[in-house]
Short mmCIF file of C-alpha atoms and ligand atoms in Angstrom, two decimals:
data_model
loop_
_atom_site.label_atom_id
_atom_site.label_comp_id
_atom_site.label_asym_id
_atom_site.label_seq_id
_atom_site.Cartn_x
_atom_site.Cartn_y
_atom_site.Cartn_z
CA MET A 1 -5.34 22.98 -9.20
CA MET A 2 -5.04 23.17 -5.54
CA THR A 3 -2.69 20.68 -3.46
CA GLU A 4 -4.20 18.97 -0.40
CA VAL A 5 -2.27 18.60 2.64
CA VAL A 6 -3.10 15.77 5.26
CA HIS A 7 -1.13 16.00 8.47
CA VAL A 8 -0.06 12.83 10.35
CA ASP A 9 -0.42 14.22 13.84
CA LEU A 10 2.34 11.93 15.55
CA GLY A 11 4.01 14.46 17.81
CA GLU A 12 7.64 14.57 17.22
CA ARG A 13 7.18 12.03 14.40
CA ALA A 14 4.02 14.04 12.51
CA TYR A 15 4.39 14.85 9.10
CA ASP A 16 2.26 16.23 6.19
CA VAL A 17 1.49 14.54 3.09
CA HIS A 18 0.94 16.71 -0.01
CA VAL A 19 -1.49 15.60 -2.41
CA GLY A 20 -1.62 17.29 -5.79
CA PRO A 21 -0.09 17.88 -9.28
CA GLY A 22 3.20 18.98 -10.32
CA LEU A 23 4.85 18.05 -6.69
CA VAL A 24 7.89 16.30 -8.52
CA ALA A 25 8.79 19.68 -10.40
CA GLN A 26 8.52 21.56 -7.26
CA ALA A 27 10.39 18.93 -4.89
CA GLY A 28 13.17 21.17 -4.38
CA GLU A 29 11.08 23.69 -2.56
CA MET A 30 9.17 21.42 -0.73
CA ILE A 31 12.56 19.51 0.70
CA ALA A 32 14.64 22.33 1.45
CA PRO A 33 13.29 23.37 4.54
CA LEU A 34 14.23 20.11 5.82
CA LEU A 35 18.23 20.03 4.79
CA ARG A 36 20.89 21.09 6.55
CA ARG A 37 23.18 21.04 3.46
CA PRO A 38 21.74 21.42 -0.16
CA LYS A 39 22.14 17.73 -1.09
CA VAL A 40 19.86 14.60 -1.23
CA ALA A 41 20.26 10.72 -2.11
CA ILE A 42 17.46 9.31 -4.35
CA VAL A 43 16.71 6.06 -4.68
CA THR A 44 14.65 4.87 -7.61
CA ASP A 45 13.48 1.93 -9.87
CA GLU A 46 14.51 1.85 -13.56
CA ASN A 47 10.90 2.13 -14.77
CA VAL A 48 10.48 5.33 -12.52
CA ALA A 49 13.79 6.35 -13.41
CA LYS A 50 13.02 6.49 -17.33
CA LEU A 51 9.99 8.16 -16.75
CA HIS A 52 10.97 10.79 -13.97
CA LEU A 53 14.05 11.11 -12.55
CA ASP A 54 15.14 13.87 -14.74
CA ALA A 55 11.97 15.86 -13.70
CA LEU A 56 13.12 15.35 -10.09
CA VAL A 57 16.37 16.34 -10.27
CA GLU A 58 15.88 19.19 -11.96
CA GLY A 59 12.79 20.16 -9.69
CA LEU A 60 15.54 19.46 -6.80
CA LYS A 61 18.49 21.67 -9.00
CA ALA A 62 15.69 24.72 -9.24
CA SER A 63 16.29 25.21 -5.55
CA GLY A 64 20.21 24.50 -5.56
CA ILE A 65 19.81 21.03 -4.46
CA THR A 66 22.26 19.00 -5.71
CA SER A 67 21.38 14.94 -6.14
CA VAL A 68 22.94 11.45 -6.13
CA SER A 69 20.49 8.70 -7.63
CA LEU A 70 20.54 5.05 -7.19
CA THR A 71 18.40 3.05 -9.69
CA LEU A 72 17.51 -0.43 -8.84
CA PRO A 73 15.59 -2.76 -11.06
CA ALA A 74 11.83 -2.57 -10.89
CA GLY A 75 9.58 -5.46 -9.22
CA GLU A 76 8.84 -7.34 -6.00
CA ALA A 77 12.38 -9.30 -6.22
CA THR A 78 13.96 -5.69 -5.38
CA LYS A 79 12.69 -5.80 -1.79
CA SER A 80 14.96 -8.33 -0.67
CA TRP A 81 18.58 -8.66 1.54
CA PRO A 82 21.10 -7.83 -1.73
CA HIS A 83 19.34 -5.17 -2.71
CA PHE A 84 18.51 -3.90 0.96
CA GLU A 85 22.65 -4.51 1.19
CA ARG A 86 23.46 -2.78 -1.95
CA THR A 87 21.39 0.11 -1.30
CA VAL A 88 22.75 0.65 2.20
CA GLU A 89 26.37 0.51 0.89
CA TRP A 90 25.38 3.10 -1.48
CA LEU A 91 24.47 5.26 1.10
CA LEU A 92 27.53 5.03 3.30
CA GLU A 93 29.79 5.06 0.36
CA GLU A 94 27.97 8.44 -0.89
CA ARG A 95 28.72 9.50 2.48
CA ILE A 96 25.33 10.25 3.36
CA GLU A 97 25.36 11.93 6.54
CA ARG A 98 22.90 11.36 9.58
CA SER A 99 21.49 15.11 9.11
CA ASP A 100 20.68 14.33 5.60
CA VAL A 101 17.73 13.22 4.07
CA ILE A 102 17.12 10.12 1.41
CA VAL A 103 13.99 10.30 -1.13
CA ALA A 104 12.37 6.91 -1.55
CA PHE A 105 11.21 7.34 -5.37
CA GLY A 106 8.77 4.94 -6.53
CA GLY A 107 6.25 2.50 -5.79
CA GLY A 108 5.79 0.34 -2.60
CA VAL A 109 8.77 -1.90 -3.45
CA ILE A 110 11.10 1.22 -3.35
CA GLY A 111 9.07 2.88 -0.37
CA ASP A 112 9.61 0.07 1.63
CA LEU A 113 13.44 -1.21 1.14
CA VAL A 114 14.42 2.89 1.29
CA GLY A 115 12.67 3.85 4.14
CA PHE A 116 14.13 0.32 5.97
CA ALA A 117 17.36 1.41 4.82
CA ALA A 118 16.88 4.95 6.19
CA ALA A 119 15.72 3.56 9.62
CA VAL A 120 18.91 1.37 10.07
CA VAL A 121 21.68 3.77 8.10
CA ARG A 122 23.65 5.36 10.89
CA ARG A 123 21.07 4.29 13.18
CA GLY A 124 18.36 6.14 11.30
CA ILE A 125 18.27 9.01 8.62
CA ARG A 126 15.25 11.28 7.73
CA PHE A 127 13.41 10.47 4.31
CA VAL A 128 11.19 11.77 1.96
CA GLN A 129 8.53 9.46 0.31
CA ILE A 130 7.72 10.49 -3.26
CA PRO A 131 5.06 7.65 -4.11
CA THR A 132 4.85 7.04 -7.82
CA SER A 133 1.98 4.37 -7.88
CA LEU A 134 -1.52 4.50 -6.97
CA LEU A 135 -0.63 1.69 -4.32
CA ALA A 136 1.95 3.54 -2.84
CA GLN A 137 0.32 7.03 -2.66
CA VAL A 138 -2.67 5.49 -0.68
CA ASP A 139 -1.20 3.52 1.42
CA SER A 140 2.70 2.05 1.92
CA SER A 141 3.67 5.66 1.48
CA VAL A 142 2.21 6.54 4.57
CA GLY A 143 2.36 5.40 8.33
CA GLY A 144 6.19 4.29 8.63
CA LYS A 145 6.10 0.32 7.51
CA THR A 146 9.13 -0.12 6.05
CA GLY A 147 10.74 -3.56 5.10
CA ILE A 148 11.64 -6.36 2.93
CA ASN A 149 10.35 -9.87 2.11
CA ALA A 150 12.21 -13.09 3.77
CA PRO A 151 11.88 -16.56 1.49
CA GLN A 152 9.72 -17.38 4.98
CA GLY A 153 6.80 -14.50 3.65
CA LYS A 154 6.40 -11.03 2.59
CA ASN A 155 7.43 -8.14 4.65
CA LEU A 156 8.84 -10.13 7.76
CA ILE A 157 11.74 -8.15 8.29
CA GLY A 158 11.47 -4.51 8.97
CA ALA A 159 11.03 -1.34 11.13
CA PHE A 160 8.73 1.29 11.31
CA HIS A 161 10.11 4.46 10.43
CA GLN A 162 8.13 7.57 9.68
CA PRO A 163 8.84 9.46 6.71
CA SER A 164 9.49 12.98 7.05
CA MET A 165 7.43 14.44 4.21
CA VAL A 166 5.15 12.64 1.75
CA LEU A 167 4.75 14.05 -1.84
CA ALA A 168 1.94 12.40 -3.74
CA ASP A 169 2.10 13.80 -7.20
CA THR A 170 -1.17 12.80 -9.11
CA GLU A 171 -0.24 13.64 -12.46
CA VAL A 172 2.58 11.12 -12.67
CA LEU A 173 -0.28 8.51 -11.71
CA GLY A 174 -1.11 9.45 -15.72
CA THR A 175 2.03 7.34 -16.53
CA LEU A 176 1.12 3.97 -14.93
CA ALA A 177 -0.64 1.07 -16.69
CA GLU A 178 -4.13 0.44 -16.37
CA ARG A 179 -3.76 -2.64 -14.67
CA ASP A 180 -1.43 -1.17 -11.86
CA PHE A 181 -3.33 1.83 -11.60
CA LEU A 182 -6.82 -0.52 -11.20
CA ALA A 183 -4.82 -2.73 -8.59
CA GLY A 184 -3.90 0.53 -6.52
CA TYR A 185 -7.47 1.35 -6.75
CA GLY A 186 -8.00 -1.94 -4.67
CA GLU A 187 -7.00 -0.40 -1.76
CA VAL A 188 -9.07 2.80 -1.95
CA VAL A 189 -11.94 1.12 -2.21
CA LYS A 190 -10.71 -0.70 1.04
CA TYR A 191 -10.81 2.59 2.66
CA GLY A 192 -14.78 3.13 2.03
CA LEU A 193 -15.36 -0.72 3.14
CA LEU A 194 -13.47 -0.59 6.42
CA GLY A 195 -14.55 2.89 7.33
CA ASP A 196 -16.90 5.57 5.33
CA VAL A 197 -19.66 4.53 3.61
CA ASP A 198 -20.23 7.67 2.10
CA PHE A 199 -16.67 7.67 0.62
CA PHE A 200 -18.08 4.06 -0.57
CA GLN A 201 -20.89 5.53 -2.39
CA TRP A 202 -18.99 8.82 -3.92
CA LEU A 203 -16.39 6.13 -5.20
CA GLU A 204 -19.51 4.13 -6.85
CA THR A 205 -20.30 7.08 -8.70
CA HIS A 206 -17.15 8.85 -9.47
CA GLY A 207 -14.73 5.66 -9.58
CA PRO A 208 -15.17 5.68 -13.21
CA SER A 209 -13.53 9.16 -13.68
CA VAL A 210 -11.13 8.41 -11.28
CA SER A 211 -10.01 5.50 -13.45
CA LYS A 212 -10.12 7.72 -16.55
CA GLY A 213 -7.96 10.57 -15.10
CA ASP A 214 -10.05 12.84 -13.91
CA LEU A 215 -7.68 14.96 -11.75
CA SER A 216 -9.79 16.63 -9.06
CA ALA A 217 -11.46 12.77 -8.52
CA ARG A 218 -8.13 11.54 -8.28
CA ILE A 219 -6.74 14.47 -5.98
CA ARG A 220 -10.12 13.72 -3.80
CA ALA A 221 -9.50 10.02 -3.84
CA VAL A 222 -6.12 9.90 -2.69
CA GLN A 223 -6.69 12.74 -0.29
CA HIS A 224 -9.48 10.78 1.26
CA SER A 225 -7.66 7.27 1.32
CA VAL A 226 -4.73 9.04 2.78
CA SER A 227 -6.83 10.87 5.63
CA MET A 228 -8.30 7.65 6.76
CA LYS A 229 -4.66 6.16 7.05
CA ALA A 230 -3.68 8.88 9.07
CA ASP A 231 -6.39 9.10 11.40
CA ILE A 232 -5.82 5.36 11.98
CA VAL A 233 -2.33 5.45 12.02
CA VAL A 234 -2.25 8.18 14.61
CA ARG A 235 -4.68 6.04 16.92
CA ASP A 236 -2.48 3.04 16.67
CA GLU A 237 0.93 3.59 14.91
CA THR A 238 2.44 0.27 15.67
CA GLU A 239 -0.78 -2.22 15.12
CA GLN A 240 -1.44 -2.99 18.29
CA GLY A 241 -5.30 -2.69 17.64
CA ASP A 242 -7.32 -0.47 15.13
CA ARG A 243 -4.17 -0.26 12.77
CA ALA A 244 -5.38 -4.03 11.70
CA LEU A 245 -8.38 -2.49 10.05
CA LEU A 246 -6.24 -1.59 7.21
CA ASN A 247 -5.96 -5.25 6.73
CA LEU A 248 -9.50 -5.75 5.46
CA GLY A 249 -9.64 -8.44 2.27
CA HIS A 250 -5.52 -9.02 3.34
CA THR A 251 -5.91 -12.38 4.87
CA PHE A 252 -7.40 -14.14 2.24
CA CYS A 253 -5.19 -12.02 -0.12
CA HIS A 254 -1.92 -12.91 1.25
CA ALA A 255 -2.96 -16.86 0.80
CA LEU A 256 -3.72 -15.93 -2.77
CA GLU A 257 -0.48 -14.34 -3.40
CA ALA A 258 1.08 -17.09 -2.11
CA ALA A 259 -0.64 -19.41 -4.17
CA THR A 260 0.11 -17.41 -6.95
CA GLY A 261 3.72 -17.05 -6.35
CA TYR A 262 3.69 -13.38 -5.78
CA SER A 263 4.05 -13.32 -9.36
CA ASP A 264 2.31 -11.11 -12.08
CA ARG A 265 -0.74 -13.67 -11.96
CA LEU A 266 -1.99 -11.62 -9.13
CA LEU A 267 -0.84 -8.17 -8.32
CA HIS A 268 -1.36 -7.12 -4.54
CA GLY A 269 -3.85 -4.59 -4.95
CA GLU A 270 -5.98 -6.99 -6.88
CA GLY A 271 -5.75 -9.37 -4.19
CA VAL A 272 -6.99 -6.99 -2.09
CA ALA A 273 -9.85 -6.53 -3.95
CA ILE A 274 -10.71 -10.19 -4.14
CA GLY A 275 -10.03 -10.61 -0.89
CA CYS A 276 -12.44 -7.73 0.58
CA ALA A 277 -15.43 -9.54 -1.51
CA LEU A 278 -14.80 -12.72 0.17
CA ALA A 279 -14.25 -10.84 3.59
CA PHE A 280 -17.71 -9.31 2.99
CA GLU A 281 -19.16 -12.71 1.42
CA LEU A 282 -18.22 -14.38 4.80
CA SER A 283 -19.55 -11.53 6.95
CA ALA A 284 -22.81 -12.36 5.16
CA ARG A 285 -22.48 -15.96 5.73
CA MET A 286 -21.64 -15.53 9.31
CA GLY A 287 -24.66 -12.93 9.83
CA LEU A 288 -22.56 -10.18 10.69
CA CYS A 289 -24.07 -7.93 7.77
CA SER A 290 -26.88 -7.76 5.30
CA GLN A 291 -26.85 -10.37 2.13
CA GLU A 292 -27.01 -7.46 0.05
CA ASP A 293 -23.58 -5.82 1.15
CA PRO A 294 -21.37 -8.37 -0.53
CA SER A 295 -23.25 -8.01 -3.87
CA ARG A 296 -22.93 -4.08 -3.87
CA VAL A 297 -19.27 -4.67 -3.11
CA ARG A 298 -19.13 -7.12 -6.16
CA ALA A 299 -20.78 -4.81 -8.46
CA HIS A 300 -18.26 -1.82 -7.59
CA LEU A 301 -15.49 -3.84 -8.33
CA LYS A 302 -17.37 -5.12 -11.42
CA ASP A 303 -18.23 -1.96 -12.45
CA MET A 304 -14.55 -0.77 -12.34
CA LYS A 305 -13.69 -3.85 -14.44
CA MET A 306 -11.57 -5.16 -11.49
CA LYS A 307 -10.70 -8.75 -10.61
CA VAL A 308 -13.42 -9.87 -8.18
CA ASP A 309 -13.52 -13.99 -8.57
CA LEU A 310 -11.22 -16.46 -8.24
CA SER A 311 -12.00 -17.57 -11.59
CA ASP A 312 -10.65 -13.93 -12.70
CA ILE A 313 -7.03 -15.35 -11.70
CA GLU A 314 -5.19 -16.89 -14.51
CA GLY A 315 -3.86 -20.69 -14.20
CA ASP A 316 -4.45 -23.50 -11.45
CA LEU A 317 -5.06 -22.62 -7.99
CA PRO A 318 -4.79 -25.29 -5.15
CA ASP A 319 -7.71 -26.62 -2.97
CA GLU A 320 -9.53 -24.98 -0.41
CA ASP A 321 -7.27 -26.63 2.24
CA ALA A 322 -4.07 -25.46 0.87
CA LEU A 323 -5.45 -22.19 0.77
CA LEU A 324 -6.42 -22.18 4.57
CA ASN A 325 -3.07 -23.51 5.68
CA LEU A 326 -1.34 -20.64 3.61
CA MET A 327 -3.58 -18.56 5.82
CA GLY A 328 -1.95 -19.82 8.56
CA GLN A 329 1.14 -17.91 7.43
CA ASP A 330 -0.35 -14.47 8.11
CA LYS A 331 1.58 -12.13 9.92
CA LYS A 332 -1.79 -11.47 11.79
CA VAL A 333 -1.65 -15.02 13.31
CA VAL A 334 -2.12 -14.70 16.91
CA ASP A 335 -1.73 -17.51 19.57
CA CYS A 336 -1.99 -19.72 16.17
CA LYS A 337 -5.46 -18.36 15.80
CA LEU A 338 -6.43 -16.63 12.38
CA ARG A 339 -7.41 -13.11 12.43
CA PHE A 340 -9.77 -11.54 10.02
CA VAL A 341 -11.17 -8.38 9.57
CA LEU A 342 -14.86 -8.71 8.74
CA ALA A 343 -17.86 -6.22 8.63
CA LYS A 344 -21.01 -5.45 10.09
CA GLY A 345 -21.80 -3.49 6.88
CA ILE A 346 -19.93 -1.67 4.70
CA GLY A 347 -17.74 1.42 6.31
CA GLU A 348 -18.29 -0.98 9.71
CA ALA A 349 -15.34 -2.96 9.54
CA PHE A 350 -13.49 -4.80 13.00
CA VAL A 351 -10.98 -7.31 13.81
CA THR A 352 -12.12 -10.96 15.09
CA SER A 353 -10.46 -14.11 15.43
CA ASP A 354 -13.86 -15.69 16.45
CA VAL A 355 -14.17 -17.25 12.61
CA ASP A 356 -14.87 -21.03 12.52
CA PRO A 357 -12.22 -22.31 9.99
CA GLU A 358 -14.80 -24.90 8.41
CA MET A 359 -16.67 -21.84 7.52
CA VAL A 360 -14.06 -20.14 5.83
CA LYS A 361 -13.39 -23.65 3.91
CA THR A 362 -16.82 -23.70 3.08
CA LEU A 363 -16.54 -20.28 1.71
CA LEU A 364 -13.33 -21.09 -0.47
CA ARG A 365 -14.43 -24.56 -1.84
CA ASP A 366 -17.68 -22.67 -3.05
CA ALA A 367 -15.59 -19.78 -4.43
CA LEU A 368 -13.37 -22.09 -5.98
CA GLY A 369 -16.19 -24.40 -7.20
CA THR A 370 -17.67 -20.82 -9.03
CA ARG A 371 -14.32 -20.99 -10.82
CA SER A 372 -14.39 -24.15 -12.50
CA GLY A 373 -18.16 -24.45 -12.96
N1 LIG B 1 -0.58 -1.22 4.72
C1 LIG B 1 -0.93 -1.59 6.05
C2 LIG B 1 -0.66 -0.55 6.93
O1 LIG B 1 0.32 0.27 7.01
O2 LIG B 1 -0.69 -1.06 8.52
#
């Protein structure tokens, strides 16, 4: 089966994202041209190491590349100062040089943490992303946002550091738990909703095959998502404007994640899906898009057996005032004003600060009411 290549055209920081099956096994031949000496440092997590580290090490060996590896605990708590410090010191202990390449092998947590370590060790070392979750393949491995969480909020410490290559092995997705896969799918749907109604329509038809494991449908979904992200990142690498479109659903999502303690009660991609549904509902109430649009968004998410409503989140949620207050912690707050990504229709998102907080509060009250009713 064909590997697709998406070029991220960022001048001297340009790189390719390869999407297809078998890329972990081919990692050696893919990475070899980047190396000055045949040695790489791999950072991964316990879950990925168990399933795929041997295959990666063998894939590198096949091209004469030796590797050292560091395995961190799996989970969001790893994106923190202690594990960051450990990673940085390990890279220095292993005498990883400025001209070497570090491999981030895992989901979004590993990609963000390792990318940030690569950005600062010896003032910047190149790194390759080998994302193993759907969310990391379609979003976090591409575009150069790296970092860790602070006690004050998620992703508040970090740097822009573009990878030198991304290898999105679609076969690896076969080992994901269904819940994790569907959470990543939340980000895939987001691309259709924010900028491509034809892609959304394609997902309405083919989403179930993507979810069931049809490899060519998976390659198409990942490749299309990555190429949309690449286009936006090339237009606005450091998020001065258009890149904020990628945050469709995220203002609501971040409040819900904070309200659920960044726990298993709500995975990030699940929050994005619920947040997209709320963003379309808000857009319809503000008369920006038709009433049919939020229904169509919800229908697709329900078809995919994803979380759509606040009632799909287990346990209690705070009231609408508390949720609105949590939104105020969002990174996108400018001059104390909330910024939302709203839509004029499916595939027509835009960024605005022109939203009446009372309207958001009413929306949340209704959404919470549906929950208890
Ligand atoms: N995940 C949003 C961005 O990369 O800008």
